Tab-separated table of C-alpha atoms in Angstrom:
chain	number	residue	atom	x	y	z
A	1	UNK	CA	152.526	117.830	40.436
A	2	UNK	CA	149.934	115.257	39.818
A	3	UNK	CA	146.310	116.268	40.746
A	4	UNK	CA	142.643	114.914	40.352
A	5	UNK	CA	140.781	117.510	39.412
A	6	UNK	CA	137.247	118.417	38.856
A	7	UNK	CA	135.921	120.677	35.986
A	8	UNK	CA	132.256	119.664	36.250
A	9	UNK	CA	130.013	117.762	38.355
A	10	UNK	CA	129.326	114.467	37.776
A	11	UNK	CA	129.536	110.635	38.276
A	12	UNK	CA	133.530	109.765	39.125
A	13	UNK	CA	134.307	109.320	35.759
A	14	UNK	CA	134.242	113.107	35.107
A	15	UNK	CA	137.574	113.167	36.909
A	16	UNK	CA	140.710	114.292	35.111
A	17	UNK	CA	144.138	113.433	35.858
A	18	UNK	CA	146.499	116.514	35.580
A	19	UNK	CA	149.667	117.799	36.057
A	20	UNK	CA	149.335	121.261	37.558
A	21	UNK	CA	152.035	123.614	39.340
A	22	UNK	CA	153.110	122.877	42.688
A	23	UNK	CA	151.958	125.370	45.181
A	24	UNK	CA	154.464	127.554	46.784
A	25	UNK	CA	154.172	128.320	50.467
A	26	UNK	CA	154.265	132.056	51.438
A	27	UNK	CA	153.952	133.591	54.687
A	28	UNK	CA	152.548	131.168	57.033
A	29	UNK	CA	151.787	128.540	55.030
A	30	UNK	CA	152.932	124.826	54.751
A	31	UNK	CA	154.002	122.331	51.921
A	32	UNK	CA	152.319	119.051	52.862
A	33	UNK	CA	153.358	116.097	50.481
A	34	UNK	CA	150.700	113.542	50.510
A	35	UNK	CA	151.386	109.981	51.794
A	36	UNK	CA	147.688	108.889	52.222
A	37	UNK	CA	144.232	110.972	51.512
A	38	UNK	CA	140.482	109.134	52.223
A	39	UNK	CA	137.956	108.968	49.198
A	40	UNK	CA	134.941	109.952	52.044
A	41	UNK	CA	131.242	110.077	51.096
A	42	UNK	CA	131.331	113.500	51.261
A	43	UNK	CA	133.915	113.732	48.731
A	44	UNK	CA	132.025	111.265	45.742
A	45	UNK	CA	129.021	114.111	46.865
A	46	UNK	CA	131.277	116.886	46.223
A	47	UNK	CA	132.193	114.730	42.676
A	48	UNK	CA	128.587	114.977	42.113
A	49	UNK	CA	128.212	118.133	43.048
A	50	UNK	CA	125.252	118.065	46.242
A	51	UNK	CA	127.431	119.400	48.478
A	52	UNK	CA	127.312	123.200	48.587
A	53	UNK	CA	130.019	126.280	48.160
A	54	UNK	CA	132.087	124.420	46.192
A	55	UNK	CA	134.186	126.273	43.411
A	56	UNK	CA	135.176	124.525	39.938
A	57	UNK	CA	138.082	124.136	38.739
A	58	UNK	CA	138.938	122.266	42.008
A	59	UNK	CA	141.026	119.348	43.262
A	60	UNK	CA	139.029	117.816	45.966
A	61	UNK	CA	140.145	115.439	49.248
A	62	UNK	CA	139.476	116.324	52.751
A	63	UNK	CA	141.094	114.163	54.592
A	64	UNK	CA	145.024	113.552	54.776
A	65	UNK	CA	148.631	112.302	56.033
A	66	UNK	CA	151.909	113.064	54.709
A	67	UNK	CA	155.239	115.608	55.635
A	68	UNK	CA	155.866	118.390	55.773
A	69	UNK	CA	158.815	119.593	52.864
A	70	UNK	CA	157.858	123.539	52.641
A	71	UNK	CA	157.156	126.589	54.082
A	72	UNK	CA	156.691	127.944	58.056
A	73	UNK	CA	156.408	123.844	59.521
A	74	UNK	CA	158.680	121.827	60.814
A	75	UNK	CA	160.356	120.097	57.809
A	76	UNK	CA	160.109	116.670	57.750
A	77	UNK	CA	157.425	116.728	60.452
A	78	UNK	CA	154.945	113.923	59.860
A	79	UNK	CA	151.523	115.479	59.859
A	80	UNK	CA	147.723	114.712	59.241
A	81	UNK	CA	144.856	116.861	58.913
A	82	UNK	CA	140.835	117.043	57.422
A	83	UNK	CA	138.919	120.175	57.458
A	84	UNK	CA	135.327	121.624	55.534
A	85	UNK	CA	137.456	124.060	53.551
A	86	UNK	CA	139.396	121.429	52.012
A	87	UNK	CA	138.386	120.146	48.697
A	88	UNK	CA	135.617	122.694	48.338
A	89	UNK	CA	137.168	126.203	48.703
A	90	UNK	CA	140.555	125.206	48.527
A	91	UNK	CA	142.069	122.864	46.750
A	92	UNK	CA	142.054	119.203	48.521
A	93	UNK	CA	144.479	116.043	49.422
A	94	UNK	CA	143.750	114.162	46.148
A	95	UNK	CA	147.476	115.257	44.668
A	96	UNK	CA	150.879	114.783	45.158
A	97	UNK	CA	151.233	118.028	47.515
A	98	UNK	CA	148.630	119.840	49.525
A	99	UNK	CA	149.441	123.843	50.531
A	100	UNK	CA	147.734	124.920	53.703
A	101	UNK	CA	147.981	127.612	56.726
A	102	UNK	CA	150.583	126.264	59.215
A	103	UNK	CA	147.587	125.848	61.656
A	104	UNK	CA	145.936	123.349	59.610
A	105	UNK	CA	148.252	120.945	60.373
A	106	UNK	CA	149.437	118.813	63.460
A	107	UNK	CA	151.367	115.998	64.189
A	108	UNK	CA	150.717	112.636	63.352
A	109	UNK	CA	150.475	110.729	66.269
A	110	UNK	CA	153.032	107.684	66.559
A	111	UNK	CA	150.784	105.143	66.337
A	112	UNK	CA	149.315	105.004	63.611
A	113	UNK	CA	150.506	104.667	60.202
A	114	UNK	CA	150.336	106.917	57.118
A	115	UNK	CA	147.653	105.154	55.358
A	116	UNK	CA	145.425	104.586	58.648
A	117	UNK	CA	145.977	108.460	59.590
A	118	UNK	CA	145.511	109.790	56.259
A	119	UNK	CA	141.872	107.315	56.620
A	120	UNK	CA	140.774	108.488	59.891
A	121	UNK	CA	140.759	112.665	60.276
A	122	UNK	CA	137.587	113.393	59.313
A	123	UNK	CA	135.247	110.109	60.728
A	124	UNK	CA	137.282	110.856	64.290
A	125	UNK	CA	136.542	114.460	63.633
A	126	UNK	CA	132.846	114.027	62.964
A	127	UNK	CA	132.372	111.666	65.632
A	128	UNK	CA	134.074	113.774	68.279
A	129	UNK	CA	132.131	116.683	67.017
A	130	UNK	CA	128.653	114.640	67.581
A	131	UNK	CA	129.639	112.620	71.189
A	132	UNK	CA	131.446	115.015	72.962
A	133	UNK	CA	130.755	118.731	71.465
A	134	UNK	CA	127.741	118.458	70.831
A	135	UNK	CA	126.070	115.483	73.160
A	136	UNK	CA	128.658	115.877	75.915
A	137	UNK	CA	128.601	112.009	76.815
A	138	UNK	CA	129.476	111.412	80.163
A	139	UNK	CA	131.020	108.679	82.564
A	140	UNK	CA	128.083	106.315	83.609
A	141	UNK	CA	125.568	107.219	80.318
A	142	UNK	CA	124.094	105.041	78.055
A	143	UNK	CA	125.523	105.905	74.342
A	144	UNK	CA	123.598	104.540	71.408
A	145	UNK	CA	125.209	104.373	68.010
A	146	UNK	CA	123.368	103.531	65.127
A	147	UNK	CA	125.806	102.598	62.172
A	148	UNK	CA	128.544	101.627	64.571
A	149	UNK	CA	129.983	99.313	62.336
A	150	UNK	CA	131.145	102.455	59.914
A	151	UNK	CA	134.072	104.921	59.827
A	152	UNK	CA	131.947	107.579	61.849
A	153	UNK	CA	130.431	105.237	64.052
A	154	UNK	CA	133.421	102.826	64.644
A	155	UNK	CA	135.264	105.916	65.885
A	156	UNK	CA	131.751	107.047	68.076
A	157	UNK	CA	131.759	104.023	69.943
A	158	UNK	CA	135.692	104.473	70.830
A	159	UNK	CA	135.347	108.011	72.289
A	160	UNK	CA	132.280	107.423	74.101
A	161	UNK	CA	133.988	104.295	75.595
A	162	UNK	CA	136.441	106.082	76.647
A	163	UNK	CA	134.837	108.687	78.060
A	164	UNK	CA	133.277	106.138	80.689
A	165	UNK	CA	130.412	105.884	78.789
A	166	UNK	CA	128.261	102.048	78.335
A	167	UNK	CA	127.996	101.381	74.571
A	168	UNK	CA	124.970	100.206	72.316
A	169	UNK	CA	126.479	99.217	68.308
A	170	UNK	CA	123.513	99.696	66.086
A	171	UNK	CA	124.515	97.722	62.939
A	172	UNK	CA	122.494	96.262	59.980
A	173	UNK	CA	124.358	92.566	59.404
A	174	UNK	CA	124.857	90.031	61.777
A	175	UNK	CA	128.586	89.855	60.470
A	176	UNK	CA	129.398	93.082	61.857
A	177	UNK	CA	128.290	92.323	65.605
A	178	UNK	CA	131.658	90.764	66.537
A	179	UNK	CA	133.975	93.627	65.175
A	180	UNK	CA	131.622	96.305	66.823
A	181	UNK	CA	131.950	94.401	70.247
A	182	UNK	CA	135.747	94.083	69.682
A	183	UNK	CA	135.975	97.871	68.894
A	184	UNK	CA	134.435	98.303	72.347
A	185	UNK	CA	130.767	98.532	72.527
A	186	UNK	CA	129.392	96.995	75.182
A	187	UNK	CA	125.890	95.205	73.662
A	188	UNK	CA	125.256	95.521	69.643
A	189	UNK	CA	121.811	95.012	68.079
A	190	UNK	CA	121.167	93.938	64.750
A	191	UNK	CA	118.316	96.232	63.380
A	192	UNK	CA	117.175	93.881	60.872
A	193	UNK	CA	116.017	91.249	63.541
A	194	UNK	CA	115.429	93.584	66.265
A	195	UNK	CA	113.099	96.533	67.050
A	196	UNK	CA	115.824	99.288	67.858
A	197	UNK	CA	113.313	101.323	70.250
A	198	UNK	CA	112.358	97.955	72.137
A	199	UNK	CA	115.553	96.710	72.547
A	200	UNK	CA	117.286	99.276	73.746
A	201	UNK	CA	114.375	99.977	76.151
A	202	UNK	CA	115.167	96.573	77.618
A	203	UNK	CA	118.776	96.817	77.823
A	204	UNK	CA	118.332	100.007	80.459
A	205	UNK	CA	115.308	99.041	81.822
A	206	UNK	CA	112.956	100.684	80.127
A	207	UNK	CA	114.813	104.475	80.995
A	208	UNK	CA	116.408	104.951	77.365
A	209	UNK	CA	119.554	106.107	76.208
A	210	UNK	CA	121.336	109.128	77.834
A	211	UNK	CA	122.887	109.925	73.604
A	212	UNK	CA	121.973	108.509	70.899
A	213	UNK	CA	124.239	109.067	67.233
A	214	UNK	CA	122.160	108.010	64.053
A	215	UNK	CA	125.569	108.053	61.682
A	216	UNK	CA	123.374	107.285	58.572
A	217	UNK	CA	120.825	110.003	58.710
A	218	UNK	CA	117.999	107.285	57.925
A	219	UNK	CA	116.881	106.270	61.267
A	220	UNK	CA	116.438	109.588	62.746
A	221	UNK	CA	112.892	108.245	64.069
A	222	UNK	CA	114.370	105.234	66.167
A	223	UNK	CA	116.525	107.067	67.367
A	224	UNK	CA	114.084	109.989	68.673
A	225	UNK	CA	112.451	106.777	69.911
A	226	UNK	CA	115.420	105.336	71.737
A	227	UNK	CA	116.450	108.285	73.536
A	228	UNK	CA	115.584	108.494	77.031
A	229	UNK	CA	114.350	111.609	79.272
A	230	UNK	CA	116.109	114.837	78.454
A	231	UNK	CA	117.951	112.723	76.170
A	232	UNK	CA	120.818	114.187	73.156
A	233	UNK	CA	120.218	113.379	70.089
A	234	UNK	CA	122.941	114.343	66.983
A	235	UNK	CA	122.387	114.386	63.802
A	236	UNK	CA	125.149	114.623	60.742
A	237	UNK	CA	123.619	113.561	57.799
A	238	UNK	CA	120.056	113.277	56.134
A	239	UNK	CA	118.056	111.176	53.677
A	240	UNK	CA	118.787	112.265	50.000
A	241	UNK	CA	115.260	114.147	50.282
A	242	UNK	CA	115.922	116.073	53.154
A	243	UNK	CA	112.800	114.539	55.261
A	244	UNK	CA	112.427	112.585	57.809
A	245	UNK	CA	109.211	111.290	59.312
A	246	UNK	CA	108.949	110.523	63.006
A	247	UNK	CA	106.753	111.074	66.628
A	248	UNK	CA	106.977	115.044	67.454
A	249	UNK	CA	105.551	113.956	70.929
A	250	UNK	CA	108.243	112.061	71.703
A	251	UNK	CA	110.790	115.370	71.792
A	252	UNK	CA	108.921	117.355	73.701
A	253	UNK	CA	107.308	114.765	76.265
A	254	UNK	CA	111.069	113.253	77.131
A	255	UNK	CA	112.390	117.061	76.469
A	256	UNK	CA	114.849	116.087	74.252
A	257	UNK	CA	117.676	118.229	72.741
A	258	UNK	CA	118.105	117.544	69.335
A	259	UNK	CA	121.701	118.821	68.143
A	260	UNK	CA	122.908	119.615	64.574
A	261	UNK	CA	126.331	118.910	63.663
A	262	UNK	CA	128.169	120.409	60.447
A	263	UNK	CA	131.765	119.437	60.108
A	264	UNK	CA	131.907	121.535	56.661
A	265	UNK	CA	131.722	124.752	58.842
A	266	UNK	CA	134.814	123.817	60.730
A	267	UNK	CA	137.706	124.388	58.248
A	268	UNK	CA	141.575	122.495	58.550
A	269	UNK	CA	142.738	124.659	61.349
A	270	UNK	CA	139.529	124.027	63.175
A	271	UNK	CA	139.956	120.342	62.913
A	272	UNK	CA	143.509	120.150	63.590
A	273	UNK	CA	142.863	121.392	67.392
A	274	UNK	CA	140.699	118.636	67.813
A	275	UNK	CA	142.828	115.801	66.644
A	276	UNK	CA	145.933	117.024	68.591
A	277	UNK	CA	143.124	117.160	71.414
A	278	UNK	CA	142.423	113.133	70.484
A	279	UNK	CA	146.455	112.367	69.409
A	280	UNK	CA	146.743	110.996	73.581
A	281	UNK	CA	144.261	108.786	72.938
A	282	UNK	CA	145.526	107.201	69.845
A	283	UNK	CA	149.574	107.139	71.470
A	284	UNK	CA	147.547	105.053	74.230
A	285	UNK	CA	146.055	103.137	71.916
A	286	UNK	CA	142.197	103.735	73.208
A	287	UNK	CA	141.878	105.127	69.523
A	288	UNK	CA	142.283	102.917	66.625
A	289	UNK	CA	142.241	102.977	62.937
A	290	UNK	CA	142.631	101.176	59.878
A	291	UNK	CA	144.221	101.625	56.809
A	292	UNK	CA	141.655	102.035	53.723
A	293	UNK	CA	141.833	99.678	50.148
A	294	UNK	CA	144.852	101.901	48.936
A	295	UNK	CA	144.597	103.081	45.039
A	296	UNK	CA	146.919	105.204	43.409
A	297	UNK	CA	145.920	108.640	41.788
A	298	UNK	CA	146.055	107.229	38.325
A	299	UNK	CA	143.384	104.856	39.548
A	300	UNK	CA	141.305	107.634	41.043
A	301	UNK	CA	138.358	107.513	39.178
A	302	UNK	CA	137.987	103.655	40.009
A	303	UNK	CA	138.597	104.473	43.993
A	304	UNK	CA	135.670	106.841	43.681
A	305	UNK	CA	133.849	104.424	42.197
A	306	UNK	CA	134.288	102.092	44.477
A	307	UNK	CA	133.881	104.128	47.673
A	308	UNK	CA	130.688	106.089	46.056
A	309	UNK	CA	129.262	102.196	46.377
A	310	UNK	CA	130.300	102.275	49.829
A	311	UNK	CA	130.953	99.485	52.333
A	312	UNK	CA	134.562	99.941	52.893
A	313	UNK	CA	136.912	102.822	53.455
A	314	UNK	CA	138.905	103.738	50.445
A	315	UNK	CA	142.260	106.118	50.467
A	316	UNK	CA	145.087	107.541	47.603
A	317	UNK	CA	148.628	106.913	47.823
A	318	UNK	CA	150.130	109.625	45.565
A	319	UNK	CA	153.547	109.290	47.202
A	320	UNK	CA	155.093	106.149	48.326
């Protein structure tokens, strides 16, 4: 099969284009032929090597879409999946075929295509993990999300809407304010005209949010500031330093919770519970998502390049 591989760490163009041997499924395992597989952040850091555990020679690709055509599944089953084993410690979705445990797979739901399935796993995954395991958003809460004109954050502001929750967008152009209402937030601020803290003070009345998501790691302070009394705060990501600078009086006067969230330690099988636990909302169409700018893998090293600029969601179409 066809396979982007990586043998050492680097910018995208240390990507090799191979043909390697298809994986044979034993025991429990599935045969997943790839239909459509997400270049993520993660996986031009995992290019670069910054991301840790991972083992070289290695073909990476979290996230995925395709059917099933070996092994213990359902054959011909339409499937998707992500997980933080993929592409790391096993090889990943950026190939023609994919070979996983049976449980790290589950049906695509109806609604949505290959290519916006095989886009969507791991930003639903991530921002299920942040809202609702770890902030536990609520009917009748205020939910900030900062970035929530991204893939994390677009899906954020869907599953806190429809968990009953009323939506602040946090986004950084003014041309992104009318697709982040239209995805469902209730009130979007544009952080380069507006103090974040302020406004969103005066949108609740000066009580703060009940959650607040910072999807780009950056803004960690506004959002301690934005958060209201025994407020939730996730965080997924970090400034390339590490470091963050912001009021320690703020936590513990409003007795905040301030709650980690590391997708890598869930692996495929992990994930795939949650998204059948989310496929309901995508068949009713509370869910949405879009198809990536599709490349094929003979153009992988320009994909990368292109998503490692970021600004849109890039995927690979090894099959057709």
């Amino acid at each position: 099969m066809r396979a982007v591989v990586i043998h050492q760490f680097g910018k995208p163009n240390v990507l090799k284009m191979e043909e390697v041997p298809t994986p044979q499924p034993r025991g429990d395992e599935v045969l997943v032929q790839i239909r459509a597989a997400a270049i993520n952040p993660s996986d031009v850091k995992n290019v670069a090597g910054t991301m840790h555990g991972t083992t070289l020679p290695r073909i990476p690709g979290r996230d995925f879409s395709g059917v099933v055509v070996g092994g213990s599944g359902e054959i011909g089953q339409e499937v998707w999946g992500t997980g933080g084993d993929i592409g790391f410690t096993r090889d990943g979705s950026h190939a023609e075929y994919i070979l996983l445990p049976r449980t790290a797979v589950t049906a695509k739901p109806a609604a949505l295509s290959m290519e916006a399935a095989g886009n969507a796993g791991l930003t639903f995954v991530t921002a299920w993990s942040a809202m609702v395991t770890a902030s536990h958003v609520s009917s009748g809460e205020t939910a900030v999300i900062i970035g929530a004109a991204g893939g994390v954050g677009s899906a954020a502001v869907q599953i806190a809407k429809a968990r009953g929750a009323w939506v602040i967008g946090v986004v950084r152009s003014e041309k992104d304010v009318a697709a982040v209402r239209e995805n469902g937030a209730d009130e979007v601020i544009n952080s380069q005209s507006a103090n974040i803290s302020e406004a969103i003070r005066s949108l609740t009345q000066d009580r703060g949010a009940h959650v607040v998501f910072d999807t780009s790691g950056s803004m960690f302070a506004d959002a301690v500031e934005a958060a209201g009394m025994e407020g939730r705060v996730a965080v997924i990501t970090a400034p390339s330093d590490g470091k963050s600078t912001f009021n320690l009086r703020s936590i513990y006067r409003k007795e905040l919770c301030v709650r980690g969230v590391d997708t890598r330690r869930m692996d495929a099988s992990d994930c795939a519970k949650l998204l059948a636990q989310m496929k309901p909302g995508f068949e009713s169409g509370q869910f949405k998502a879009k198809a990536g700018k599709a490349y094929s893998l003979e153009s992988a090293v320009k994909a990368y390049e292109e998503a490692a600029h970021g600004g849109s969601r890039v995927v690979l179409q090894p099959s057709p």
